[in-house]
Coordinates of C-alpha atoms in Angstrom, one line a residue:
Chain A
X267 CA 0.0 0.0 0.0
X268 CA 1.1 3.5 -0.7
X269 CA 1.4 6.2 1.5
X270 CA -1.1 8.0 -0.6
X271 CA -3.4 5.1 0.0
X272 CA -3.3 5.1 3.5
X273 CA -3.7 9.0 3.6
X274 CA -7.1 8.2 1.1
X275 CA -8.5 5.6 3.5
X276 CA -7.9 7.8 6.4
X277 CA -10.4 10.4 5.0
X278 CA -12.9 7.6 3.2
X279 CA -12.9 6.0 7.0
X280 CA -12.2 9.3 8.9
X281 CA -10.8 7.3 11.0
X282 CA -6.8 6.6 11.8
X283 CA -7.2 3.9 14.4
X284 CA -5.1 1.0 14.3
X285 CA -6.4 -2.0 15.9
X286 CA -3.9 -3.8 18.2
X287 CA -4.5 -8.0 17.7
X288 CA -2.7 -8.9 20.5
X289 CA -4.7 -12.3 21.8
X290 CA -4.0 -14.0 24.8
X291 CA -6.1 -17.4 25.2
X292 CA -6.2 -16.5 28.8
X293 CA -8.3 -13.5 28.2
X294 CA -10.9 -14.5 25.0
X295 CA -14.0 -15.5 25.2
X296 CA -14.0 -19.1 26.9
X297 CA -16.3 -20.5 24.0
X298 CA -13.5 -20.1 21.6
X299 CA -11.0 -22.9 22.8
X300 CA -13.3 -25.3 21.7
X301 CA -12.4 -24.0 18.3
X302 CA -9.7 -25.6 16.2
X303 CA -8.1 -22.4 15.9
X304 CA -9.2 -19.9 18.8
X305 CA -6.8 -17.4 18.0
X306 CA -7.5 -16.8 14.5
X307 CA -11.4 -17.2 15.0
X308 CA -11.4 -14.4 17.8
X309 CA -9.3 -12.4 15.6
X310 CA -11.6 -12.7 12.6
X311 CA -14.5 -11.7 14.6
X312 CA -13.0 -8.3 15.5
X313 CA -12.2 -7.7 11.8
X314 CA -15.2 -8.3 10.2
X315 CA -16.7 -6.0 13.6
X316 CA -14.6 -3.5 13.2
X317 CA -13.1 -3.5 9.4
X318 CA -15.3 0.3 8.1
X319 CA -14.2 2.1 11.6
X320 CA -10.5 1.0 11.6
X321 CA -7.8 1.4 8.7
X322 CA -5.3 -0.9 10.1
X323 CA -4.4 -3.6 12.1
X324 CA -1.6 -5.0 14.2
X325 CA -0.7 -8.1 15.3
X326 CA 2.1 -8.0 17.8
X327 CA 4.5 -10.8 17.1
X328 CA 5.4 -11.8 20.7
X329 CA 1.8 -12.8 21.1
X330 CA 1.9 -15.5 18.3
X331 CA 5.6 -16.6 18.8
X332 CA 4.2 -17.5 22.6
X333 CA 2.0 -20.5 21.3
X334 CA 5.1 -22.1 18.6
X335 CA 3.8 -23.4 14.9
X336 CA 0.6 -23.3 16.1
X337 CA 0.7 -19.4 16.6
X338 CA 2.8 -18.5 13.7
X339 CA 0.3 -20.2 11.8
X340 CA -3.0 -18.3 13.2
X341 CA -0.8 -15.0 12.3
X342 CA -0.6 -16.4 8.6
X343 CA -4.2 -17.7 8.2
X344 CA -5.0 -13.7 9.7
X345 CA -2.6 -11.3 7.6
X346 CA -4.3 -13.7 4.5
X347 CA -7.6 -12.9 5.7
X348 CA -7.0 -9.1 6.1
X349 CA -5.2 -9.1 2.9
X350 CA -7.8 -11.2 0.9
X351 CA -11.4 -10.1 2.4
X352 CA -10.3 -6.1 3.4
X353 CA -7.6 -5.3 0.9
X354 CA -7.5 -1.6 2.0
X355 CA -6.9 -2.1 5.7
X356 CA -3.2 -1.0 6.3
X357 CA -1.4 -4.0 8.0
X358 CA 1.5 -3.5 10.7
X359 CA 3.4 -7.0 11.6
X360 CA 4.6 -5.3 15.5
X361 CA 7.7 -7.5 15.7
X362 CA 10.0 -5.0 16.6
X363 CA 13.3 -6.6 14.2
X364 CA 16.8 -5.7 14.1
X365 CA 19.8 -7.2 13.0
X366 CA 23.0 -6.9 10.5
X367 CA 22.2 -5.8 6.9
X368 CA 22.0 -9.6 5.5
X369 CA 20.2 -10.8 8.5
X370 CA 17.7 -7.6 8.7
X371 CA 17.1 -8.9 4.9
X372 CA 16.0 -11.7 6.0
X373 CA 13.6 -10.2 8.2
X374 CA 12.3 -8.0 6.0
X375 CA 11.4 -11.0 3.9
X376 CA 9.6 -12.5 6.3
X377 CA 7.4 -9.8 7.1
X378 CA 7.0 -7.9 3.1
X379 CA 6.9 -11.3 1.1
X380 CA 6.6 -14.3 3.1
X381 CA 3.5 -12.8 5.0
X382 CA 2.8 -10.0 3.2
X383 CA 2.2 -6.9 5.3
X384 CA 2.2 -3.7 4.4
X385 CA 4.3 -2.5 7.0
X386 CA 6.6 -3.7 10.1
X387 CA 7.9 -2.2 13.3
X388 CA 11.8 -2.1 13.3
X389 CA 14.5 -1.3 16.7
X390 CA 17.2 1.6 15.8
X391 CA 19.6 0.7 18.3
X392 CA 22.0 -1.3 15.4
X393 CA 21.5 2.3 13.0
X394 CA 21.6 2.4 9.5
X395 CA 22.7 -0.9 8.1
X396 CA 20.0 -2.7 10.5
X397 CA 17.1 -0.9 8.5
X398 CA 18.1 0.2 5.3
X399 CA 17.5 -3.4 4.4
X400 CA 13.8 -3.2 4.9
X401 CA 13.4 0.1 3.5
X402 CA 14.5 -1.3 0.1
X403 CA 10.7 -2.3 -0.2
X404 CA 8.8 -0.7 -2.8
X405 CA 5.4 0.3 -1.2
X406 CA 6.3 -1.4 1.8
X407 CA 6.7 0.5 5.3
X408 CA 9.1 0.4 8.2
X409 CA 8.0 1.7 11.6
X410 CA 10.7 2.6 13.7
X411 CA 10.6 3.5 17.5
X412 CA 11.5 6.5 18.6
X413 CA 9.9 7.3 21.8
X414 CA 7.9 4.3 23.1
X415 CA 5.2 4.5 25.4
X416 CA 6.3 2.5 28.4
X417 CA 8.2 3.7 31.1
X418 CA 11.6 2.3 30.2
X419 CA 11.7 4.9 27.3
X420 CA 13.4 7.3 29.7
X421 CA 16.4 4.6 30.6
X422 CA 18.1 5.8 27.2
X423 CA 16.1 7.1 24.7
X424 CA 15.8 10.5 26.8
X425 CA 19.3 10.9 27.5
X426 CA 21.1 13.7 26.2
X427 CA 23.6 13.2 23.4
X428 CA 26.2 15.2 21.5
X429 CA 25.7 13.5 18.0
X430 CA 25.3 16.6 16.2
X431 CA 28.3 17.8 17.6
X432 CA 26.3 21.7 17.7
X433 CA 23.7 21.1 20.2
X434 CA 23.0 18.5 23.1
X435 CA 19.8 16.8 21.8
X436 CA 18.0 13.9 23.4
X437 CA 18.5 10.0 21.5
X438 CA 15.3 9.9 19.8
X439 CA 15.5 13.0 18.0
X440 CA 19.0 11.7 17.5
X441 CA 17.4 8.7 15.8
X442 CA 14.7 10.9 14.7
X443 CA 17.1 13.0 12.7
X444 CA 19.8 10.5 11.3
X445 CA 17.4 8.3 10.4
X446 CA 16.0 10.7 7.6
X447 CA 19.5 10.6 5.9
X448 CA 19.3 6.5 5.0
X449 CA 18.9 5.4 1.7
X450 CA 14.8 5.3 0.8
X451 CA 13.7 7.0 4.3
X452 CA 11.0 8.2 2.4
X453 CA 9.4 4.5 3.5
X454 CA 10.0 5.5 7.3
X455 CA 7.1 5.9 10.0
X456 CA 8.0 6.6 13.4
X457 CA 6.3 4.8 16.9
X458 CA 5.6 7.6 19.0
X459 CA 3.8 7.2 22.9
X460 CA 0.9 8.3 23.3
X461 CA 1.9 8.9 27.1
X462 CA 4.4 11.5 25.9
X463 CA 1.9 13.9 24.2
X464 CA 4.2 16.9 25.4
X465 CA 7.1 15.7 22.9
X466 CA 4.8 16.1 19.8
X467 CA 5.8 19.5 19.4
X468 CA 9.6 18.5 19.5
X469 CA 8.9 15.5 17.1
X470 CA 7.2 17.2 14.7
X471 CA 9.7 20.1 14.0
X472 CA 11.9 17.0 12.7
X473 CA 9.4 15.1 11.1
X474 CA 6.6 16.7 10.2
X475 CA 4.8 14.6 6.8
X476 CA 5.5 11.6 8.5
X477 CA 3.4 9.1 9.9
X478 CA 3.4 8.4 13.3
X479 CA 2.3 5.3 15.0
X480 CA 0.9 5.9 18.6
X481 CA 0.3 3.4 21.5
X482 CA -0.9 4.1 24.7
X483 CA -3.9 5.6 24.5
X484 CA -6.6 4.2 26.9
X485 CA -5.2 1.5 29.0
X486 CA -1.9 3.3 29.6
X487 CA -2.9 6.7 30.0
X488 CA -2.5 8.8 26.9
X489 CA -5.0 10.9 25.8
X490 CA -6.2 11.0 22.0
X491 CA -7.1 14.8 22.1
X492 CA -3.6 15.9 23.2
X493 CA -2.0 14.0 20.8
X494 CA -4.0 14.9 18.1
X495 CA -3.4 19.0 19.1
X496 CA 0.3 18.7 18.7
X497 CA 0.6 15.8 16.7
X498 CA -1.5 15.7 13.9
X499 CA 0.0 17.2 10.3
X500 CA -2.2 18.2 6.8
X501 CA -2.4 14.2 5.8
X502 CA -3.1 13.6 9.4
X503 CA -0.1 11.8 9.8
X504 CA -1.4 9.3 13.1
X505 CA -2.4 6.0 13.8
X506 CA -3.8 5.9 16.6
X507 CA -3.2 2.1 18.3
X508 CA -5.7 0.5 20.7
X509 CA -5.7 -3.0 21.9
X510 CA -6.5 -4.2 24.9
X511 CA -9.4 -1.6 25.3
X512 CA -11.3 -3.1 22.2
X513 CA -10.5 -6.4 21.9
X514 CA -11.2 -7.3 25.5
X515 CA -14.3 -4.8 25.7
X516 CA -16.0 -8.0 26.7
X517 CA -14.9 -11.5 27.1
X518 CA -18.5 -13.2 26.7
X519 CA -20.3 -14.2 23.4
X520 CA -20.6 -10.5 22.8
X521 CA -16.9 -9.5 22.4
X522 CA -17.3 -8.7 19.4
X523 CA -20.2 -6.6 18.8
X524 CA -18.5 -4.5 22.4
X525 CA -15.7 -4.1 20.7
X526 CA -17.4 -2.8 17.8
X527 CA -18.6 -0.4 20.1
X528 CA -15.5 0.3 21.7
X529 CA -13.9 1.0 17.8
X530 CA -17.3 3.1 17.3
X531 CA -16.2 5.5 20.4
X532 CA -13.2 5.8 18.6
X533 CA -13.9 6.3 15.3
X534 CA -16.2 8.7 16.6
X535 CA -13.7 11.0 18.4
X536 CA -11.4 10.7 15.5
X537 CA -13.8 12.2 13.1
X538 CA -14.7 15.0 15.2
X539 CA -10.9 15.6 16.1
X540 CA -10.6 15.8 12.0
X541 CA -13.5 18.1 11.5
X542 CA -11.9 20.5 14.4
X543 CA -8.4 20.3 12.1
X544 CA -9.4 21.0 9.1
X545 CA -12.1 23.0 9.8
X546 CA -8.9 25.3 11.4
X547 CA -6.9 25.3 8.3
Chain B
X225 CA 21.7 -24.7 32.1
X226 CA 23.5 -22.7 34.7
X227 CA 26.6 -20.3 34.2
X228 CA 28.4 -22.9 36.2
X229 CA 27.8 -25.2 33.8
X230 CA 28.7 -23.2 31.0
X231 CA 32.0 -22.6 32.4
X232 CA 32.3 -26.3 33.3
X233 CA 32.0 -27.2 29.3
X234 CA 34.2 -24.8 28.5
X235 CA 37.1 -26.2 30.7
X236 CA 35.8 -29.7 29.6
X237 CA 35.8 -28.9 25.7
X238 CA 38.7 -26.0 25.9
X239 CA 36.5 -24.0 23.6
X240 CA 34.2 -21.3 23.9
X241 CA 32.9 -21.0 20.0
X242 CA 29.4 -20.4 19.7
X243 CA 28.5 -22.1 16.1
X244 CA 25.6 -19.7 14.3
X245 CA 22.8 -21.7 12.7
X246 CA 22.4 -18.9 10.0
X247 CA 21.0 -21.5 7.3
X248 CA 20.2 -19.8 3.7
X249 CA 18.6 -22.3 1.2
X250 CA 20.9 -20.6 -1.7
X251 CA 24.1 -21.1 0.1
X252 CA 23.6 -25.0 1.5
X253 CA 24.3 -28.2 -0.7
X254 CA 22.3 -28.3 -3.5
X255 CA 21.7 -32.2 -3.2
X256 CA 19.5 -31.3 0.5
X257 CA 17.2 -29.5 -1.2
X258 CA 15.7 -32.5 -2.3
X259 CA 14.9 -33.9 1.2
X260 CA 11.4 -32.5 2.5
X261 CA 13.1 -30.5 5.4
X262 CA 16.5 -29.4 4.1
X263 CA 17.0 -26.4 6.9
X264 CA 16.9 -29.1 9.9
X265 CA 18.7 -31.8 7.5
X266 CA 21.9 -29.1 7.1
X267 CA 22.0 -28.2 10.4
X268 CA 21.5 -31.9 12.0
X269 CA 24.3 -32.7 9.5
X270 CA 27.0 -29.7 11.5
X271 CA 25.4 -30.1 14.8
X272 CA 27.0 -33.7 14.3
X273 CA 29.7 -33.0 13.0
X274 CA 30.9 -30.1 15.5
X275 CA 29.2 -30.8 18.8
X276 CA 32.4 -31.9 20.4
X277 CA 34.3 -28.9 19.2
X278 CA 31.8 -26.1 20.5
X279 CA 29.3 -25.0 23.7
X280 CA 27.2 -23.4 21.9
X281 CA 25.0 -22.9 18.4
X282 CA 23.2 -19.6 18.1
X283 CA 20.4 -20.4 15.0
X284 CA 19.5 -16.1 14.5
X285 CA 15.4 -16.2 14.0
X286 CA 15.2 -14.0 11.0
X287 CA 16.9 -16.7 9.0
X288 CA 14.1 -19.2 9.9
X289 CA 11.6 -16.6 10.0
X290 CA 12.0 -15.7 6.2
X291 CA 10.3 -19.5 5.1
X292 CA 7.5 -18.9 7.4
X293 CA 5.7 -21.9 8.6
X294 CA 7.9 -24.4 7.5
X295 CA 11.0 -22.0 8.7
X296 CA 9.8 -21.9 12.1
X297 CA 9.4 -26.2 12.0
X298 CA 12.7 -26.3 11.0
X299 CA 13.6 -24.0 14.1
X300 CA 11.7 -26.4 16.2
X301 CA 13.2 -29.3 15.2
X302 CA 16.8 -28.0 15.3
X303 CA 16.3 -26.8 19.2
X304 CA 15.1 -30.0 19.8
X305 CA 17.5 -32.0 18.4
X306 CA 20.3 -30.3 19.8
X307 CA 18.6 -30.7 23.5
X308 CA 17.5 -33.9 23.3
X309 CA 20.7 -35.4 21.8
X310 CA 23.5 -32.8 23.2
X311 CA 21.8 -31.7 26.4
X312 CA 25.6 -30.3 27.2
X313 CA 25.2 -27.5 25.0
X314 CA 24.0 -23.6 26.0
X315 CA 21.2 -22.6 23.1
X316 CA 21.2 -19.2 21.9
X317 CA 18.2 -18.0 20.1
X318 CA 19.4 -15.0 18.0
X319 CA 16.0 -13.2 18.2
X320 CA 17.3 -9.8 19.6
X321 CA 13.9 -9.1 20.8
X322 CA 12.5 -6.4 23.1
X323 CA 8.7 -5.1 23.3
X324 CA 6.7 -3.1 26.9
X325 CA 6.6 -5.3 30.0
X326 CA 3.5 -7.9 29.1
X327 CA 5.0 -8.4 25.2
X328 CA 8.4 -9.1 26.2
X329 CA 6.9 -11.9 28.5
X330 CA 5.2 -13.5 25.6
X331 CA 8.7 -13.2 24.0
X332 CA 10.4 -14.6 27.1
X333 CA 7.4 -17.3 26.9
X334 CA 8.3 -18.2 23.1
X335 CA 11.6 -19.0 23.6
X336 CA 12.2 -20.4 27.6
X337 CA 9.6 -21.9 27.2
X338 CA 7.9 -23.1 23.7
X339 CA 10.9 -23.8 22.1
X340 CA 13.2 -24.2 25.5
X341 CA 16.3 -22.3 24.3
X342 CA 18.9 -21.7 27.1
X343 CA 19.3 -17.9 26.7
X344 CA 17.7 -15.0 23.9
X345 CA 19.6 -12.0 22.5
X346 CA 17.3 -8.8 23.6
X347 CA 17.7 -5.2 21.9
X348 CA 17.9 -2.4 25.0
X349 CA 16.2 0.5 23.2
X350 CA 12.8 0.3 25.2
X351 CA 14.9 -0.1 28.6
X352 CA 14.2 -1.5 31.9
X353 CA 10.2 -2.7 31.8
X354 CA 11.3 -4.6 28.4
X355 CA 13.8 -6.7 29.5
X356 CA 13.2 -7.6 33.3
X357 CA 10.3 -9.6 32.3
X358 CA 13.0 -11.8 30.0
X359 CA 15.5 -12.0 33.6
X360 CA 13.0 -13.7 35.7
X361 CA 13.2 -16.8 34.2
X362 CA 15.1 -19.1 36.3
X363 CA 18.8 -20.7 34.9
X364 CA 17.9 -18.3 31.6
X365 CA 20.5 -16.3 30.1
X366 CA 19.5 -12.4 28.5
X367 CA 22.0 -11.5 25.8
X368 CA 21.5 -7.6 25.8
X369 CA 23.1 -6.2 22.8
X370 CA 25.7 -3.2 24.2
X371 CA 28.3 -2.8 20.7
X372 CA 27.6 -4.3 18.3
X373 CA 29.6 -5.9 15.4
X374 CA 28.0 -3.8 12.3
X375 CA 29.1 -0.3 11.3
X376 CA 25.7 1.0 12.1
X377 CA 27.3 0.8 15.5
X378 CA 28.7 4.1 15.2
X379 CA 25.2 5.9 14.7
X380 CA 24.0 5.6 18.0
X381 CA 25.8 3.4 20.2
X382 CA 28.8 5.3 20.5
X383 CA 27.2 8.7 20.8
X384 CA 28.1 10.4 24.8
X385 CA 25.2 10.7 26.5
X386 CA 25.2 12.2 29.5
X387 CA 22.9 9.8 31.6
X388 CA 25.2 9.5 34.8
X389 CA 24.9 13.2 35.3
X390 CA 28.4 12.9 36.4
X391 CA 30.3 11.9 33.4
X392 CA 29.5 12.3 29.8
X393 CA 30.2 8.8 28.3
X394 CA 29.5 6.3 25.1
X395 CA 25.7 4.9 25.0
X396 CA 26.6 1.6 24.8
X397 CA 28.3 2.2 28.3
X398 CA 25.5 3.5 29.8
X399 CA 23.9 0.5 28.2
X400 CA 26.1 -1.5 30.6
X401 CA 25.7 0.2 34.0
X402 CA 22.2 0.8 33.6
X403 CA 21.2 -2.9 32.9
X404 CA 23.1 -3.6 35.8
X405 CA 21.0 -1.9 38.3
X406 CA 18.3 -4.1 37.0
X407 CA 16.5 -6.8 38.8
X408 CA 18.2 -10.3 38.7
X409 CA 20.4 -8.4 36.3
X410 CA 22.5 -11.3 37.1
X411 CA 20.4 -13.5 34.3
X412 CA 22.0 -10.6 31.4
X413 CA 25.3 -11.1 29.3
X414 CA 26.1 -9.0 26.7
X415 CA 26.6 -8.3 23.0
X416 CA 30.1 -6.8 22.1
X417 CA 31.4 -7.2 18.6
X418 CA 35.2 -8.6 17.4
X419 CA 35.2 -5.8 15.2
X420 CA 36.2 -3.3 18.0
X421 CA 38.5 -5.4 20.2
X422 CA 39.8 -1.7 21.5
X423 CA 36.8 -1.2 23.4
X424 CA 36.6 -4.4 25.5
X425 CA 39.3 -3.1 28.1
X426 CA 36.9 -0.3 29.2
X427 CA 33.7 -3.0 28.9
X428 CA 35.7 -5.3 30.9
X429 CA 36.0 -2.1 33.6
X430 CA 31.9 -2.2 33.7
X431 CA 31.2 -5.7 33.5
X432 CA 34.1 -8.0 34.8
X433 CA 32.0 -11.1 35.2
X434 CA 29.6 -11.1 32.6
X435 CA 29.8 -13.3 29.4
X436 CA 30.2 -11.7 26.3
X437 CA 28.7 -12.9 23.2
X438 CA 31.0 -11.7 20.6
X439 CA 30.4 -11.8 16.4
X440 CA 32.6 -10.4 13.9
X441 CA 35.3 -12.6 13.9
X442 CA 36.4 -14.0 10.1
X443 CA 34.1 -12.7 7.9
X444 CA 33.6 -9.2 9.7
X445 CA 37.3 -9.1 10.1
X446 CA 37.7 -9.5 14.0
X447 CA 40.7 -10.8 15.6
X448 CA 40.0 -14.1 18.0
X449 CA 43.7 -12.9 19.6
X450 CA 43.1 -9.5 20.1
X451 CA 39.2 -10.2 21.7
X452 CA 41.0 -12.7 24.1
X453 CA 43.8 -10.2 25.2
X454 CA 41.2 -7.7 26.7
X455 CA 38.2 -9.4 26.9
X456 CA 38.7 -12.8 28.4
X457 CA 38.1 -13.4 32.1
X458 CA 39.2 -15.6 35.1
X459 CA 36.1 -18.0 33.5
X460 CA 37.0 -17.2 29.9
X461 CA 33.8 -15.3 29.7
X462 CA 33.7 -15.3 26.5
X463 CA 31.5 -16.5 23.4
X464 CA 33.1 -16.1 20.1
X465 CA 30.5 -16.5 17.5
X466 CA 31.1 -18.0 13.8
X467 CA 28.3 -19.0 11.4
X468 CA 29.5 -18.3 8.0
X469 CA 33.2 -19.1 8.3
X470 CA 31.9 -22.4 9.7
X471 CA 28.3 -23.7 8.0
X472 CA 29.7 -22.5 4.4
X473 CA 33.3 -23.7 4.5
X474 CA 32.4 -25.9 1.4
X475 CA 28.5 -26.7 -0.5
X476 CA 29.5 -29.7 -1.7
X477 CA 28.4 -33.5 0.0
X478 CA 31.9 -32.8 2.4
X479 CA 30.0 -29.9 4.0
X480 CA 29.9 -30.9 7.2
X481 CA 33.4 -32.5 7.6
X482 CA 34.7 -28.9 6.1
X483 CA 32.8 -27.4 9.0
X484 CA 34.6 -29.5 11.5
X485 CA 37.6 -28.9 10.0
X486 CA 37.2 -25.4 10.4
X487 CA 35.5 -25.3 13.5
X488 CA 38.1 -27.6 14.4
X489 CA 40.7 -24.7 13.7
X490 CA 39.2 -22.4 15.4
X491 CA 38.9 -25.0 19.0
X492 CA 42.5 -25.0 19.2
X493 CA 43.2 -21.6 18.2
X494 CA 40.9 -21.4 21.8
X495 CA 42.8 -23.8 23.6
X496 CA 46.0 -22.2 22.8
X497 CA 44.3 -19.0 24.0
X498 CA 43.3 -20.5 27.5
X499 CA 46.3 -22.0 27.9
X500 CA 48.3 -19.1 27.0
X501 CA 46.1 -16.8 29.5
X502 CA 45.8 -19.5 32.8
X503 CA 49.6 -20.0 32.2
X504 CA 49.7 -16.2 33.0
X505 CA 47.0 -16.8 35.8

């Protein structure tokens, strides 16, 4: 999927919520384990629930890893669905990869080819040789973090470094602003917390077209209107991540028409966060 | 296994050369390809051949990863094999994996658990809450990456930060001290690439004790000499990893005796090594 694409949905949808599939069989619906495969029947509920109020989902990898062949196999049998039945949702494989330039190639593989999603989240800590691979793609996305919503973020990424050699500057801008000198960073989003809305401003001076994925709102604190008032650009330039608070809106027979209405609440606040935008410009 | 017991085979094999399972379908004999699980086949074939001469193999994910479904089985089977038939030897899953506190669990669950590897290498971007949950697994190793062996080192790692507030120094230092403070920080060793032998004197300052998984040598160009000299301990402490210069020494049907040949080489270049330091000792 293009950029331009995504952007195009975004306003179709008027919506930029990205839907976190991150299932634990210790917290669906009991009914499901009866199911040959509960993981991939829970997670094609909440698609075909939430699929018009959503343009993306994202399964995070360590969730799928945890249950062997079996889970790497309910990921597959779910990117294919997305892929086959919603063709426009944007999809984000949350593995958070990282390696050597051949290895990261491998990756990249993996996620663009072997499974097919349109994007994947990638660590900066090994710099340019670790993602340049990936963003070889054509049409294919790589999400890197910059400041993440948990509270580790301030071990390192908010220390103060002299990599510019003109001003002190904290890591993720650091990463933030060397990062837009690799070959093809044109296919670069960044992950930006939620929990941190008061670095928007910061972040945006050194990226401002590009898209910014943001966890943490809901469950861990962050607050969508904040966000969207210092970090939302003329394309919109957010996904907005939720998990947790819409796929385990209910764990009963209903889980997923409640999290259809969880996604709803979103949707709903997103659109009238748009209107207030770009009513303003 | 224990650390004990890693040091124990080490004295018992006089080597400390971890062997990377780093298997690419173009690069392995041409006449496995014909068997219905060629990955596992090629690797069974050097775990054979080498397990004598090595404590460790270190098969990096991506590489299984990038064949999907059948990738991952291959994975499975590998770790298996090696556990069930060489119990002796210390498993490295070269994942280099690191997500927010409940992720990294599933992560920590994936490989401890579902697939029973010994330790997992861990990227230290998203800090403390990311890679605790990985150290409270019992007789587990965490392989943090600190310097790495690529030259997408330099972009970040070896930037000053000043995060001691007392002293400005390198990130991958800080790296260091800070994962020491961490809870049964004991569980972590660290990533320190061959390819800057310079820097293990001061590493050695901040981390006496801890095992050090080190890449680059051969291919990368790092020196096994100059690594020992300043980074080998009182227990060796060391882990010298070598995939390519081992799995690909020939792709013809003498494959795997050319891979105990070399790995062969590269034992008793070890030996002389211990011998040459405990001598001192």
């Amino acid at each position: 999927m293009t950029t331009q694409q995504l952007i195009d949905q975004i306003k179709i949808k008027k919506s930029f919520l990205a839907v976190g599939l991150d299932v634990d069989l210790n917290k669906i619906p009991k009914h499901l384990l009866e199911l040959e495969d509960p993981i991939f029947e829970f997670n094609k509920a909440i698609i075909d629930a939430t699929h018009d109020l959503t343009v993306s989902y994202k399964p995070n990898t360590a969730f799928y890893e945890a249950y062997g062949i079996k889970g790497w196999m309910s990921l597959q049998k779910t990117i294919n669905y997305i892929n086959t039945t919603y063709p426009d949702i944007f999809t984000i494989a949350d593995a958070k990869r990282g390696d050597i330039g051949n290895t990261s190639s491998m990756y990249a593989k993996a996620f663009f080819e072997d499974l097919n999603f349109d994007s994947v989240t990638v660590a900066p800590y090994m710099g340019k040789d670790s993602v340049e691979p990936f963003l070889a793609f054509e049409n294919k996305h790589t999400i890197m973090l910059a400041l993440t919503s948990n509270q580790g973020a301030f071990d390192f990424q908010t220390l103060n470094v002299d990599g510019s050699r003109v001003e002190v500057k904290e890591l993720y801008k650091q990463v933030l602003e060397t990062s837009k000198t690799w070959k093809k960073s044109e296919n670069l989003m960044y992950v930006v917390g939620a929990t941190k809305a008061e670095y928007f401003t910061e972040i945006r001076k050194i990226v401002p077209d590009s898209f910014l994925l943001v966890p943490g709102v809901g469950a861990q604190g962050g607050s969508l209107s904040e966000v969207c008032k210092y970090g939302m650009n003329d394309n919109v330039g957010l996904l907005i991540n939720s998990s947790r608070g819409i796929i385990y809106a209910s764990n009963g027979t209903d889980f997923a028409e409640k999290a259809r209405e969880e996604a709803l609440k979103m949707q709903q606040e997103m659109e009238a966060l748009m209107s207030l935008k770009f009513k303003k410009v």
